[in-house]
Short mmCIF file of C-alpha atoms (C1' of nucleotides) in Angstrom, two decimals:
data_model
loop_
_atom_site.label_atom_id
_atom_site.label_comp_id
_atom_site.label_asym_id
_atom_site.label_seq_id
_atom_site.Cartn_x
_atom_site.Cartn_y
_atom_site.Cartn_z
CA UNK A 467 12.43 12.92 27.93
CA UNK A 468 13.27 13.66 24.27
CA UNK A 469 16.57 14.86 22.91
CA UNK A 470 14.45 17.03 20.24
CA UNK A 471 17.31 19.82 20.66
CA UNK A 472 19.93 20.74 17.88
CA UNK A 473 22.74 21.13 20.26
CA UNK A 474 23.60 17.14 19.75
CA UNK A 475 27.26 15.99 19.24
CA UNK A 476 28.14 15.66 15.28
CA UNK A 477 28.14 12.00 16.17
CA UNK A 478 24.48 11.89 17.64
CA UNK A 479 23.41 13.46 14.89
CA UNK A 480 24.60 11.03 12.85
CA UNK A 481 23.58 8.24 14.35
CA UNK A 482 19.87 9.75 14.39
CA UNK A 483 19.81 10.96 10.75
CA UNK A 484 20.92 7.41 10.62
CA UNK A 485 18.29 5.64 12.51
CA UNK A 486 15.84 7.90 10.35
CA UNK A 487 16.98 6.67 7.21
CA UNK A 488 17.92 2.65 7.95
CA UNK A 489 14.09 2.59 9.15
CA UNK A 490 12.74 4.16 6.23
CA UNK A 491 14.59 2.89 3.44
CA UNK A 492 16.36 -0.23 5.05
CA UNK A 493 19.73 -0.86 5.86
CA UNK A 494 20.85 -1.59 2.42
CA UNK A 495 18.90 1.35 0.62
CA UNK A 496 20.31 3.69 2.92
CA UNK A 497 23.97 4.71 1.54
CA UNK A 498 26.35 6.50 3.66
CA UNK A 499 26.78 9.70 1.46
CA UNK A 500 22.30 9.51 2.12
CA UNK A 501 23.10 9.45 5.75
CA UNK A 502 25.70 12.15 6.03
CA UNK A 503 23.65 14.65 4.18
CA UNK A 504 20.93 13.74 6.31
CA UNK A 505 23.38 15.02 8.94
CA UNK A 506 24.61 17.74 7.15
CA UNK A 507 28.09 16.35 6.89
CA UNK A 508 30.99 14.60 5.00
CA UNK A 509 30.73 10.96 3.79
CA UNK A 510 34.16 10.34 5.33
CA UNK A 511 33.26 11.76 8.62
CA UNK A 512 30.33 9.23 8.95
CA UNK A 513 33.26 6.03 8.79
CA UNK A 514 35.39 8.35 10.76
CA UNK A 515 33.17 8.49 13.73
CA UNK A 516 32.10 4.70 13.46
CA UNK A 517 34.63 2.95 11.49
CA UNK A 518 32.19 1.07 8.95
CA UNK A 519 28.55 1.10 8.02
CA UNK A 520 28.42 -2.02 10.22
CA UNK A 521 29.81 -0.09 12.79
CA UNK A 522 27.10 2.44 12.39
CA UNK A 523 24.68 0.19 12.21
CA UNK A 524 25.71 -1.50 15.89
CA UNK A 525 25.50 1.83 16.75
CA UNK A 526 22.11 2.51 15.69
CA UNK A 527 21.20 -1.02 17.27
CA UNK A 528 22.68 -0.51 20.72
CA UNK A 529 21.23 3.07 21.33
CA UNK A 530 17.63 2.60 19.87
CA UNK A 531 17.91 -1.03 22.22
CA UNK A 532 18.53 1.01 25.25
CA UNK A 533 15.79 3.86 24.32
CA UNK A 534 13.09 0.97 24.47
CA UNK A 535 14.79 -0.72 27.43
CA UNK A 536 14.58 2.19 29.70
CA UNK A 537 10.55 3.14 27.81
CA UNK A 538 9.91 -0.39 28.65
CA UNK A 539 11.12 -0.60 32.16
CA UNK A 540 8.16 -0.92 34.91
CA UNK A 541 5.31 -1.54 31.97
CA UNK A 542 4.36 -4.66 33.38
CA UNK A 543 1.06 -3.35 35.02
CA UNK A 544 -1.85 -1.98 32.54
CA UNK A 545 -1.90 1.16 34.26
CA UNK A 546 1.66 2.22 32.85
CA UNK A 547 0.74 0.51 29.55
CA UNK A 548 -2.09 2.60 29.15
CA UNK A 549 -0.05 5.88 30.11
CA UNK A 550 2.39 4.41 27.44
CA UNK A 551 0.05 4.03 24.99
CA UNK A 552 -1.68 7.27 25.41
CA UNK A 553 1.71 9.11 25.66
CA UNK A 554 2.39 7.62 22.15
CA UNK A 555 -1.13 8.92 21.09
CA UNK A 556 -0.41 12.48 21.90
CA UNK A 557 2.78 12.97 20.25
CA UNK A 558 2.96 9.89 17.55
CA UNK A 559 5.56 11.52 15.13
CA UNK A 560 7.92 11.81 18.05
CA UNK A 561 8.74 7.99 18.20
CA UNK A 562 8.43 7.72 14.28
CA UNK A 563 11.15 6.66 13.60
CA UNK A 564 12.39 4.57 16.55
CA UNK A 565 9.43 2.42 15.55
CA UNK A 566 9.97 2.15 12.37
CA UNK A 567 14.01 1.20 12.67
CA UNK A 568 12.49 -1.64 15.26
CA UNK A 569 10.17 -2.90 12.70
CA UNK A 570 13.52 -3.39 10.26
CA UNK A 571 15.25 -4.81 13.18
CA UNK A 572 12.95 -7.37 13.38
CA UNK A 573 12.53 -8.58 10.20
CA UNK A 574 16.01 -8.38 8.96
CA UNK A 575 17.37 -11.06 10.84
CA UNK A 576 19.84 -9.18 13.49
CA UNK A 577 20.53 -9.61 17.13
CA UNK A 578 19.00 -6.45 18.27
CA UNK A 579 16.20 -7.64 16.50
CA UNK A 580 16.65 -10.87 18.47
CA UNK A 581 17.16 -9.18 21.80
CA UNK A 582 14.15 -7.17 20.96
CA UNK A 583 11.67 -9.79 20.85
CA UNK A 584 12.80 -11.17 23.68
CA UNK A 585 12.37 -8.55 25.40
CA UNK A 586 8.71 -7.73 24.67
CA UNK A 587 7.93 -11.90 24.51
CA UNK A 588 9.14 -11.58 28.37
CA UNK A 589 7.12 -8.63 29.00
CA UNK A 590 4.29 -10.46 28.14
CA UNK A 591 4.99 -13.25 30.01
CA UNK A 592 5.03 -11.10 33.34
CA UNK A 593 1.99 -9.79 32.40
CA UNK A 594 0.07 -12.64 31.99
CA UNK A 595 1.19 -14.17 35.17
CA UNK A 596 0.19 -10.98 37.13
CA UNK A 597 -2.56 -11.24 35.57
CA UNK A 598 -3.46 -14.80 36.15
CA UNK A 599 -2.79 -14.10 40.12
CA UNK A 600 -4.64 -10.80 39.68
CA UNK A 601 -7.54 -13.05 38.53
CA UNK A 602 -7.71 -10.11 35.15
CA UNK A 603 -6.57 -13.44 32.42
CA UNK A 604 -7.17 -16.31 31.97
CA UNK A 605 -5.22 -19.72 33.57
CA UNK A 606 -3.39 -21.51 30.56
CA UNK A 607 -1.74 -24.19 30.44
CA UNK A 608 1.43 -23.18 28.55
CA UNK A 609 1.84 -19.22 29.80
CA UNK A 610 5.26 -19.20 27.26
CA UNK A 611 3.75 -19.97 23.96
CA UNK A 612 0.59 -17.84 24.97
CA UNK A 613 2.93 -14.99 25.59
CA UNK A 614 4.37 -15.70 22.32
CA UNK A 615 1.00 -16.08 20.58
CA UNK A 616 -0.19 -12.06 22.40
CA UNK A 617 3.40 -10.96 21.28
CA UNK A 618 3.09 -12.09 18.15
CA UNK A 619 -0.54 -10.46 17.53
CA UNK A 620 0.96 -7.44 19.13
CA UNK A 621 3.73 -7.06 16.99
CA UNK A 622 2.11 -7.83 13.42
CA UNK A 623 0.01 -4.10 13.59
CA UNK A 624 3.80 -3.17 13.77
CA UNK A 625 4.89 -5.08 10.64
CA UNK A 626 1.52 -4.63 9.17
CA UNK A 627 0.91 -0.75 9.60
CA UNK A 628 0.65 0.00 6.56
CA UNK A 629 -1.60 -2.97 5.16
CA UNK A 630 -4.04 -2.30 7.97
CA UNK A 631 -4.42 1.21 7.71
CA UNK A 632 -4.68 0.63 3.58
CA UNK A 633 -7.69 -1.94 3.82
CA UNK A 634 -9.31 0.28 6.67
CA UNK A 635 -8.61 3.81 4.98
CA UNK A 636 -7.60 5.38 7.87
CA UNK A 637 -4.68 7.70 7.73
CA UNK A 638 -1.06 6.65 8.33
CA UNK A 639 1.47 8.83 9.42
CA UNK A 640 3.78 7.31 6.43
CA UNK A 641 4.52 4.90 4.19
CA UNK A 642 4.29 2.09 7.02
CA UNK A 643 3.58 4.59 10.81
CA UNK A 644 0.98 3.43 12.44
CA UNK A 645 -1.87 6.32 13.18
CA UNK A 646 -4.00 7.32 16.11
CA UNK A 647 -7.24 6.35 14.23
CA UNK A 648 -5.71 2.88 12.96
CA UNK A 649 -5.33 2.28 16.35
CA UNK A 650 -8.44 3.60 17.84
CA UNK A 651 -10.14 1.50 15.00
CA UNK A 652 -8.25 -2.21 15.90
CA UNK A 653 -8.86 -2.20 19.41
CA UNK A 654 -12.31 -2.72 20.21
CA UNK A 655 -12.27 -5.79 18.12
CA UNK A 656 -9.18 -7.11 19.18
CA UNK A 657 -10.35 -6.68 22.79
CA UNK A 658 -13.57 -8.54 21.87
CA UNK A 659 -11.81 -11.45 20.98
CA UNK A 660 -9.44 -11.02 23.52
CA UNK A 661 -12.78 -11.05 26.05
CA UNK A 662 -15.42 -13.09 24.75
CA UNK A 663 -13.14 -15.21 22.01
CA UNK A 664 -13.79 -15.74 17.81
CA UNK A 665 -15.33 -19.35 18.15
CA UNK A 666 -18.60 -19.73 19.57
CA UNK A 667 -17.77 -22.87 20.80
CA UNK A 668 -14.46 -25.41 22.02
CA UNK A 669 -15.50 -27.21 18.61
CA UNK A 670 -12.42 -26.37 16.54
CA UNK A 671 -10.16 -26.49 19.86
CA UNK A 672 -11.11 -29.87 20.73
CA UNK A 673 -10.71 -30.84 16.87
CA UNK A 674 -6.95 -29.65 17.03
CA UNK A 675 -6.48 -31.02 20.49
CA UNK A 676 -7.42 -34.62 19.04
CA UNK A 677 -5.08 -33.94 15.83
CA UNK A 678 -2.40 -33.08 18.15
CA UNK A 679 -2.54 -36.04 19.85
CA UNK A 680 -2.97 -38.96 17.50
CA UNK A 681 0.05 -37.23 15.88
CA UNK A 682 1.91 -37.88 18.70
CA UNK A 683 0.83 -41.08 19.28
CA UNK A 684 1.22 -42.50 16.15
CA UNK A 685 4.98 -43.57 15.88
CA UNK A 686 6.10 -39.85 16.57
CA UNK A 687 6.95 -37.29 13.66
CA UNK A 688 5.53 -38.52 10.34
CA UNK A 689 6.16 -34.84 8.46
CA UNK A 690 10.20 -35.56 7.51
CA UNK A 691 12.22 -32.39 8.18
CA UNK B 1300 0.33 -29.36 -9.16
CA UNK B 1301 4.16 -28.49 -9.48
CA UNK B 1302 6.44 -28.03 -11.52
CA UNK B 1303 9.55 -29.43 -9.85
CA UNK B 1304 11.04 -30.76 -13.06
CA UNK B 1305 14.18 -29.38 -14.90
CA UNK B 1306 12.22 -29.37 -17.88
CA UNK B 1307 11.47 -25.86 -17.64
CA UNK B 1308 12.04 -22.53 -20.18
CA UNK B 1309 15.06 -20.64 -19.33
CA UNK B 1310 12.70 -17.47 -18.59
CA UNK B 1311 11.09 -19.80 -16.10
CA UNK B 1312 14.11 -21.42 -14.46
CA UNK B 1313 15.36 -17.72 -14.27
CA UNK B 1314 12.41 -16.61 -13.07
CA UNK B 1315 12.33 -18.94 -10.14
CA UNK B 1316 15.70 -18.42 -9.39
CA UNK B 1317 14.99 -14.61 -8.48
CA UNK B 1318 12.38 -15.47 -6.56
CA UNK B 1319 14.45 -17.80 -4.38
CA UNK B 1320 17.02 -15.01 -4.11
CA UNK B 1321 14.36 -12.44 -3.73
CA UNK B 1322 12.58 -14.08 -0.75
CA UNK B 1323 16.01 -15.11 0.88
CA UNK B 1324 18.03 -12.34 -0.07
CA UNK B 1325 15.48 -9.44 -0.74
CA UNK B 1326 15.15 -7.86 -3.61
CA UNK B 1327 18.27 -5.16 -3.57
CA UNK B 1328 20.78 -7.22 -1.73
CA UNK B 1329 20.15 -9.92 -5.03
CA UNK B 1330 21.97 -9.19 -7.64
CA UNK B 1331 21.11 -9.74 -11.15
CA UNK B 1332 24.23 -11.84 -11.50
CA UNK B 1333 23.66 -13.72 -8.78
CA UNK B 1334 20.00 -14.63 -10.17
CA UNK B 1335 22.26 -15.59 -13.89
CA UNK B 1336 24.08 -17.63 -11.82
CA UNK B 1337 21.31 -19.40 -9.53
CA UNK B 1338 19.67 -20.13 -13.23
CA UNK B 1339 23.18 -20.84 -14.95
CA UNK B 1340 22.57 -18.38 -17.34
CA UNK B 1341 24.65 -14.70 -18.21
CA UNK B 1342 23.69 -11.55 -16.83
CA UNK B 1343 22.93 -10.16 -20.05
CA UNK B 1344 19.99 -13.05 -20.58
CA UNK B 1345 17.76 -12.24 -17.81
CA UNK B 1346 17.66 -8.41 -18.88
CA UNK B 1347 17.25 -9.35 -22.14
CA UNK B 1348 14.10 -11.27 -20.73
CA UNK B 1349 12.90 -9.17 -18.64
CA UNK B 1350 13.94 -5.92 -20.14
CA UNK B 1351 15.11 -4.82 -16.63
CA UNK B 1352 15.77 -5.93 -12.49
CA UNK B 1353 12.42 -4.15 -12.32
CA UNK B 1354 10.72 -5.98 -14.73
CA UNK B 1355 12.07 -9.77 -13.80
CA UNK B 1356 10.21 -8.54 -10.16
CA UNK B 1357 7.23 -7.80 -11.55
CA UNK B 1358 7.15 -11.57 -13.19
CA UNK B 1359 8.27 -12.75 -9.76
CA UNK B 1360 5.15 -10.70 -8.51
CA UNK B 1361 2.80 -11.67 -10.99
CA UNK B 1362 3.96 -15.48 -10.76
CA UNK B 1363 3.75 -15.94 -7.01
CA UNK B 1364 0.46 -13.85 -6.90
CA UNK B 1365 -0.71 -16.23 -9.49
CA UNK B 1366 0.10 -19.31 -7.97
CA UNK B 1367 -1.51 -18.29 -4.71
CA UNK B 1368 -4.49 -17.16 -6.05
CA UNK B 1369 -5.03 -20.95 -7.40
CA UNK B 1370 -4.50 -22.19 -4.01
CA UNK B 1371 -6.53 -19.82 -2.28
CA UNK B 1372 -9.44 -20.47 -3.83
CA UNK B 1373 -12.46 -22.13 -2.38
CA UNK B 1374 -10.87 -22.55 0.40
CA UNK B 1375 -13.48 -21.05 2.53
CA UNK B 1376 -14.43 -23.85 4.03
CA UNK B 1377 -12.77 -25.01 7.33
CA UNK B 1378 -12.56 -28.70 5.02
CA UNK B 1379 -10.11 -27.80 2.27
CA UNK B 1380 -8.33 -25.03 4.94
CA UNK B 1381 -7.22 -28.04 7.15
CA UNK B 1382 -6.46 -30.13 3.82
CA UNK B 1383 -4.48 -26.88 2.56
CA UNK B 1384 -2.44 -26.98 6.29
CA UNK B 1385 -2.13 -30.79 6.18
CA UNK B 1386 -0.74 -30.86 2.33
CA UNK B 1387 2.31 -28.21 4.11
CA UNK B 1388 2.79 -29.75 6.92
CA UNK B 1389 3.86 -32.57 5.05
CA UNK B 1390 6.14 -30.82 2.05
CA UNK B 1391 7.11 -27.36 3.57
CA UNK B 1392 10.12 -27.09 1.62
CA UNK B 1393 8.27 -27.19 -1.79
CA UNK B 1394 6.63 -23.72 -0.74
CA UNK B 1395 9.70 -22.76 0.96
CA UNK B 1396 10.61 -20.29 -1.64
CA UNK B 1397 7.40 -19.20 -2.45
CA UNK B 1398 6.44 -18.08 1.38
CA UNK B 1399 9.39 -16.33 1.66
CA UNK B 1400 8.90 -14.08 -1.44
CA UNK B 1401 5.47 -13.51 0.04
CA UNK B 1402 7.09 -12.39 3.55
CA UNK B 1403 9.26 -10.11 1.43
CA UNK B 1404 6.33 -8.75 -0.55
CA UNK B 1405 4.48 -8.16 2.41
CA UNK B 1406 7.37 -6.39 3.84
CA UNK B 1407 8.38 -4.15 1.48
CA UNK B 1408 5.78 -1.78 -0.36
CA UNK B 1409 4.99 -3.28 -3.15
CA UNK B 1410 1.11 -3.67 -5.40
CA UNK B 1411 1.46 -7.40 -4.75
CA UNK B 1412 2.21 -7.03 -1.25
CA UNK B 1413 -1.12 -5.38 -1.14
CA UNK B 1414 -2.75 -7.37 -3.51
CA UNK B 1415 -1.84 -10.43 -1.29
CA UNK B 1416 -3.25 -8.97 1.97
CA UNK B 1417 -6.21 -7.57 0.77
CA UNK B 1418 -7.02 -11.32 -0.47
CA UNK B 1419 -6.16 -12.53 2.38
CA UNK B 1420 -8.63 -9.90 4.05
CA UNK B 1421 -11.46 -10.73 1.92
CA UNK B 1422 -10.87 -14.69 2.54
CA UNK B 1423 -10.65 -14.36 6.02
CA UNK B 1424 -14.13 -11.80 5.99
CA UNK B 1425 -15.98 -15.06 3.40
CA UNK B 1426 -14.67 -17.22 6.61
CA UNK B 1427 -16.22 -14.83 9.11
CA UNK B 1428 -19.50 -14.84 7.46
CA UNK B 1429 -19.51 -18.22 6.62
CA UNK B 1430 -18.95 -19.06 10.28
CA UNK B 1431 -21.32 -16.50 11.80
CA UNK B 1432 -24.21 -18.38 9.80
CA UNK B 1433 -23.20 -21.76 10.85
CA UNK B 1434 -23.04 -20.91 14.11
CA UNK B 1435 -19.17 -22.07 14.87
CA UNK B 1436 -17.89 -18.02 14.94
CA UNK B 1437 -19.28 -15.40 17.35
CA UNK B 1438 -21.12 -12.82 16.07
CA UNK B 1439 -18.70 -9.43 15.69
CA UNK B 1440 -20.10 -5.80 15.24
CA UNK B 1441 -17.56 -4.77 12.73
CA UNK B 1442 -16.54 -8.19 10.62
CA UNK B 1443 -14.42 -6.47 8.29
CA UNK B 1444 -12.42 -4.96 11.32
CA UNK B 1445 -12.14 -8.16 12.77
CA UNK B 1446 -11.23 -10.20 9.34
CA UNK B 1447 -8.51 -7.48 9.49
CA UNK B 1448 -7.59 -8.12 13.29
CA UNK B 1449 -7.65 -11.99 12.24
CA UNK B 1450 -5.59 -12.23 8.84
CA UNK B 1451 -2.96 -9.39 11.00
CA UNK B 1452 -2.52 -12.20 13.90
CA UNK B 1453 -1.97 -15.12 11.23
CA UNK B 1454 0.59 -13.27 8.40
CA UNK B 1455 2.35 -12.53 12.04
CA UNK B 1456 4.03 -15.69 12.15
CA UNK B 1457 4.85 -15.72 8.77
CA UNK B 1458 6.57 -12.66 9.46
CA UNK B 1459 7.99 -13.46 12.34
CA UNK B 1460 8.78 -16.95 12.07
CA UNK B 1461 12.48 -16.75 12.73
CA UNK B 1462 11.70 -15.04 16.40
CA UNK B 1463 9.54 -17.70 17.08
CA UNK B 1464 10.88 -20.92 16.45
CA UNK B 1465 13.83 -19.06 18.22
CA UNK B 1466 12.16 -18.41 21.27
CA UNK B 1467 10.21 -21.50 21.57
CA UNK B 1468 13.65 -23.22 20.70
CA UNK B 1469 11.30 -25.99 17.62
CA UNK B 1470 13.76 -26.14 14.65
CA UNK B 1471 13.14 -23.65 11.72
CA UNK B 1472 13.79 -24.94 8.20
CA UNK B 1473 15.67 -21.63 7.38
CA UNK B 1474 16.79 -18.96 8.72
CA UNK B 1475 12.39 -17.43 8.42
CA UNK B 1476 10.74 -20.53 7.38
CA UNK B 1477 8.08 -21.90 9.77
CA UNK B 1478 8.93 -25.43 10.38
CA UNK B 1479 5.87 -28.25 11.47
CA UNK B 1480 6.83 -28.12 15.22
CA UNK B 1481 6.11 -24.64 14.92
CA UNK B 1482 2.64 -24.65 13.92
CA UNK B 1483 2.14 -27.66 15.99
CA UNK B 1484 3.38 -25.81 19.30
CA UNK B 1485 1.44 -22.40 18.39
CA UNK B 1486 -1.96 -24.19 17.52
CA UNK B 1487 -2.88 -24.85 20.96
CA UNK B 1488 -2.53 -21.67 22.48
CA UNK B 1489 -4.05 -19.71 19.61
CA UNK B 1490 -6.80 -21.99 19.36
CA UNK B 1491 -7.62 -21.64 23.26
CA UNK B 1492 -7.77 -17.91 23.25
CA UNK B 1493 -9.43 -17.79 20.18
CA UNK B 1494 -12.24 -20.12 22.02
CA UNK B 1495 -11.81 -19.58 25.98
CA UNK B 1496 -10.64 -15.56 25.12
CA UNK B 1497 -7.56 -14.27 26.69
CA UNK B 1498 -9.46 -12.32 29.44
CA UNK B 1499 -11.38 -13.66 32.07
CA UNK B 1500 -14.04 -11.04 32.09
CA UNK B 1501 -15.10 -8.07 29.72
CA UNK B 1502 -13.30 -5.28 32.03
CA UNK B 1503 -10.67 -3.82 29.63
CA UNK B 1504 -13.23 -4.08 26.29
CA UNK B 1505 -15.62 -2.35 28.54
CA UNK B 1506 -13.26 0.20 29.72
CA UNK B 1507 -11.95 0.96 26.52
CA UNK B 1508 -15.10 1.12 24.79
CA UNK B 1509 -15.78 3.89 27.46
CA UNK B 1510 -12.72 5.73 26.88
CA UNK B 1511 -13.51 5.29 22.97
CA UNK B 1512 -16.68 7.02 23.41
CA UNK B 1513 -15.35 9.94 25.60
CA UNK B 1514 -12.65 10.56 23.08
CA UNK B 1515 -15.35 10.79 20.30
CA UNK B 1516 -17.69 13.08 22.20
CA UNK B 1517 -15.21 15.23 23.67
CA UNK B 1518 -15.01 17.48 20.83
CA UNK B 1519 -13.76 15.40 18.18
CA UNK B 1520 -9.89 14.46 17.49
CA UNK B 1521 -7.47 15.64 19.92
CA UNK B 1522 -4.44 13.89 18.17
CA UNK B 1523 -3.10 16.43 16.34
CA UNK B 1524 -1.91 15.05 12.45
"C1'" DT C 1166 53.84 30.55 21.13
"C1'" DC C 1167 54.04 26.32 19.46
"C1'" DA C 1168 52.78 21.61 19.07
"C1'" DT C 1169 49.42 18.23 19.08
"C1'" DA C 1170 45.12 15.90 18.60
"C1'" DG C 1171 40.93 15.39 16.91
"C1'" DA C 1172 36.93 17.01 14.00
"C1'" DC C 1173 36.14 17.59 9.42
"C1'" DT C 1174 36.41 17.89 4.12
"C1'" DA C 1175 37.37 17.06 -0.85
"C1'" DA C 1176 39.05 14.04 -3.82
"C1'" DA C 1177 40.21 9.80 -5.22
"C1'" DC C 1178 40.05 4.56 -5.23
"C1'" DA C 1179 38.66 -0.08 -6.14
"C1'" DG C 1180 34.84 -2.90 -6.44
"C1'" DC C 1181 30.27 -3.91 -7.50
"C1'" DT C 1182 25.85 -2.61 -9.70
"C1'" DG C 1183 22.33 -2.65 -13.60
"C1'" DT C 1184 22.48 -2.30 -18.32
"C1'" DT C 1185 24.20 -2.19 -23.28
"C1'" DC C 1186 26.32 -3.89 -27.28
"C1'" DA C 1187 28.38 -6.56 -30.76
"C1'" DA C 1188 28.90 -10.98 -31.92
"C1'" DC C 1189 27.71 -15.91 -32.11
"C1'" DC C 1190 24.95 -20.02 -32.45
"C1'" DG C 1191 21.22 -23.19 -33.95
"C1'" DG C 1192 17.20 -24.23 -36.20
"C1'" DG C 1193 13.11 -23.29 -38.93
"C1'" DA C 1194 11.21 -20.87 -43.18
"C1'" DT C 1195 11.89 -19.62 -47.89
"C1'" DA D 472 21.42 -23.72 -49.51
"C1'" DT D 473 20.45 -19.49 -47.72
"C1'" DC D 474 18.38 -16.29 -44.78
"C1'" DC D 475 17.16 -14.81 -40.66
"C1'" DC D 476 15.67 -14.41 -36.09
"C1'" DG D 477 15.42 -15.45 -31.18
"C1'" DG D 478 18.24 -17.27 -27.49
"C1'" DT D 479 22.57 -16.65 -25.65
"C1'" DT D 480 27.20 -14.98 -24.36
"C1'" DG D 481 31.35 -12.09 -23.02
"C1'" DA D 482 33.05 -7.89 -22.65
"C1'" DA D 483 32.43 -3.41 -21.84
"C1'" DC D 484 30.17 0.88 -19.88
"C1'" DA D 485 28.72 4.44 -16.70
"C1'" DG D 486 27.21 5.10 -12.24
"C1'" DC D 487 27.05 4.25 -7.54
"C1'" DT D 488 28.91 1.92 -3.39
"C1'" DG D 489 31.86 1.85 0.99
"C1'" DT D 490 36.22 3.25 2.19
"C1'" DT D 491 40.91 5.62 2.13
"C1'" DT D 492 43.94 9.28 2.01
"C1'" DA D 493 45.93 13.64 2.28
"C1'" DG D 494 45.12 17.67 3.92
"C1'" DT D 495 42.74 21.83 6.48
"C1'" DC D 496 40.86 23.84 10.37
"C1'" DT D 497 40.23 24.64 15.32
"C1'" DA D 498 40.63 24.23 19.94
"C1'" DT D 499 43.39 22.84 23.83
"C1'" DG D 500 47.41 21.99 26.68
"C1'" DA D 501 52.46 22.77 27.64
#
DNA sequence: TCATAGACTAAACAGCTGTTCAACCGGGAT
DNA sequence: ATCCCGGTTGAACAGCTGTTTAGTCTATGA
C-alpha cells in the first residue's frame, strides 16, 4: 500500500524528500537547495516542477491530505481502528514522516491543517454516535464538543510525542515520533479514565455546572473581549 | 503583579518584544530587526545585549519560565487553581503573549519547553496525590502515567486552540489564543467524562489490558526498533 | 533527419539574514 | 574640566535565501 520503491517520478521524489524535511525541520527551516539534495537534484528543478516553495508546499499539503483521507476512510468502527493502530505498530517508521508533516500542519496555522482536524473531529463524532446507539459510550448531552474534547486528547500524544516519551523514558523513534512502548505505556491509563473517570465523584462537575450558570445568568458576559 | 508600564529598561522592553514576536511569529520567521523595531530600538542594540539571536531566546526562555514558575506555585490546591482560571478569564490578553511563547516552546525542542512540561507533570502528579487522599480523585495504578495522560489532554488546547475555537465557531482572541467562550464551552464536556467516563462499561480497558498482557508474555517485543 | 518540448543543471541575481564595526552621545567619576 | 564608559546608532559585511536565466541533454514525433 506503500510507494517504498525508487522508481518514483523526479517530481514524487521531490515532493517526498520534501514532506521529510518540512516535518522535521518546519517549513521555514527547510530551504529548497535542503530539499533538492534530499532528492538528489538541482535547486532550480525543485521551482521548476512546482513553481514556488508555496507551490511545493500545496503540494506537500494536498498529497499527504489525500494519503490520510483514503487511511482514514471506513475507520469509524473500533475493529478497523484497532487494525489501524496495530498496522502502525508493526511498521512505525513507515508513516514517520507523514505524521510528523501532520503534526506541523496543525500547528502552523494552514488549511490542510484546518481540513485535517476536521476531518478527525468528524471521525469522532461518528464514532461516538455509533457508539451511543451501540450502547459501547456514554449518552452526552453535547456529542460535538465531546468529540472535540476525545479529538483533542487524541491529538496532543501527537503534538506531545516527544514530551511524553521524555518524562516516561521510553524510546522515541526521533526527535518528536511517537514509539510502540510510549504507546503501549499511555493506554491503559487513558482507557481507565476513559472507563471508570478521574473524579471519584460529580463534585467538581456540579461545581462548574453552577459556575456556568450564574455566569449566564448574571447580565450575560462580564469577561470583556 | 505586572509590569505593564513603559517604564521599563531597554533590555526589558526588547526583551518582551521578542517574545511577542517569538510566540506569534516563531522564533526563525522573527527577525532580529523586526524585534529592534517592535522595541524601537537598532538592530545592532539587541545583539549588543544579548550577544546573539540565540542568546536574546534564551532570556525570552529564562523570563517566561520565570514568570510561570511564580504563578505556578502553590497552586495545588483546587482553591487558588480556580482563582488562577478566574484571574484569566477576566484579563486574557495580559498573558496573551506569554501563552503563546509557551505554545511555541512546547512546540519546538527546546530545554524550556521541557522544563515547562515536566513542571507541569509534577504539578499535575502533587494534584493527583493530593486528590487521591481527599477522596475527590479515583485511585490510579500508575499516577505518574496518568499525571502524564492528564497535563497531555490540558496543554492540548493550548496547542490547539486555533482548531478549536474554529470548529466550535466561539471567537479566538488571535489567530491561537484561547478566548473565555472557549474554556467556557469545553468545561462541560471535559468535566463530564472526567466524572461520568467516556465509556459506559470497562470492555475496551479490559480488552486491552488483555491484549497488553499477551503482547508481554508472548516472547517479549515484537515491534522491531 | 531534424525539430521540438520538456527534464535538468550551473551560475548568477537581488533581497534578506545575523552580526560587526566605527563612531557618537550623555552622564558620572576623577 | 576632563576622562571615560555603557548605551546607542547607521552603515557595512558575509552568508544564505528563493528565484531566474541561459543553456545542455534526451527522448519523442513528424
Amino acid at each position: 500500500m506503500r510507494s517504498n520503491a525508487e522508481d518514483l517520478t523526479t517530481r514524487a521524489r521531490i515532493r517526498d524528500a520534501a514532506i521529510g524535511l518540512f516535518g522535521r525541520e518546519g517549513f521555514v527551516r527547510a530551504t529548497v537547495r535542503a530539499v533538492a539534495a534530499a532528492a538528489g537534484v538541482s535547486p532550480g528543478l525543485v521551482i521548476h516542477h512546482f513553481g514556488s516553495k508555496d507551490g511545493l508546499r500545496y503540494a506537500c499539503d494536498q498529497h499527504v491530505l489525500a494519503q490520510t483521507a483514503t487511511q482514514g476512510r471506513e475507520k469509524s468502527d473500533p475493529e478497523s481502528t484497532g487494525q489501524l493502530l496495530r498496522d502502525y505498530l508493526n511498521h512505525p517508521d513507515q508513516y514517520l514522516d507523514e505524521i510528523a508533516y501532520i503534526r506541523r500542519v496543525l500547528i502552523d496555522e494552514s488549511e490542510a491543517g484546518d481540513a485535517f482536524f476536521d476531518a478527525v473531529v468528524r471521525q469522532t463524532q461518528d464514532i461516538i454516535h455509533a457508539g451511543i446507539e451501540a450502547g459501547t459510550i456514554r449518552k452526552f448531552d453535547d456529542v460535538r464538543s465531546t468529540a472535540v474534547v476525545i479529538a483533542s486528547n487524541s491529538l496532543s500524544i501527537l503534538l506531545l510525542g516527544r514530551h511524553l516519551s521524555r518524562t516516561l523514558g521510553t524510546v522515541g523513534l526521533e526527535p518528536h515520533g511517537i514509539g510502540p512502548d510510549l504507546l503501549r505505556q499511555l493506554t491503559l491509563p487513558a482507557l481507565e479514565i476513559y472507563t471508570h473517570g478521574f473524579y471519584t465523584d460529580s463534585r467538581f462537575l456540579d461545581a462548574a455546572r453552577d459556575a456556568l450558570q450564574q455566569d449566564n445568568t448574571s447580565g450575560g458576559r462580564e469577561h470583556a473581549l
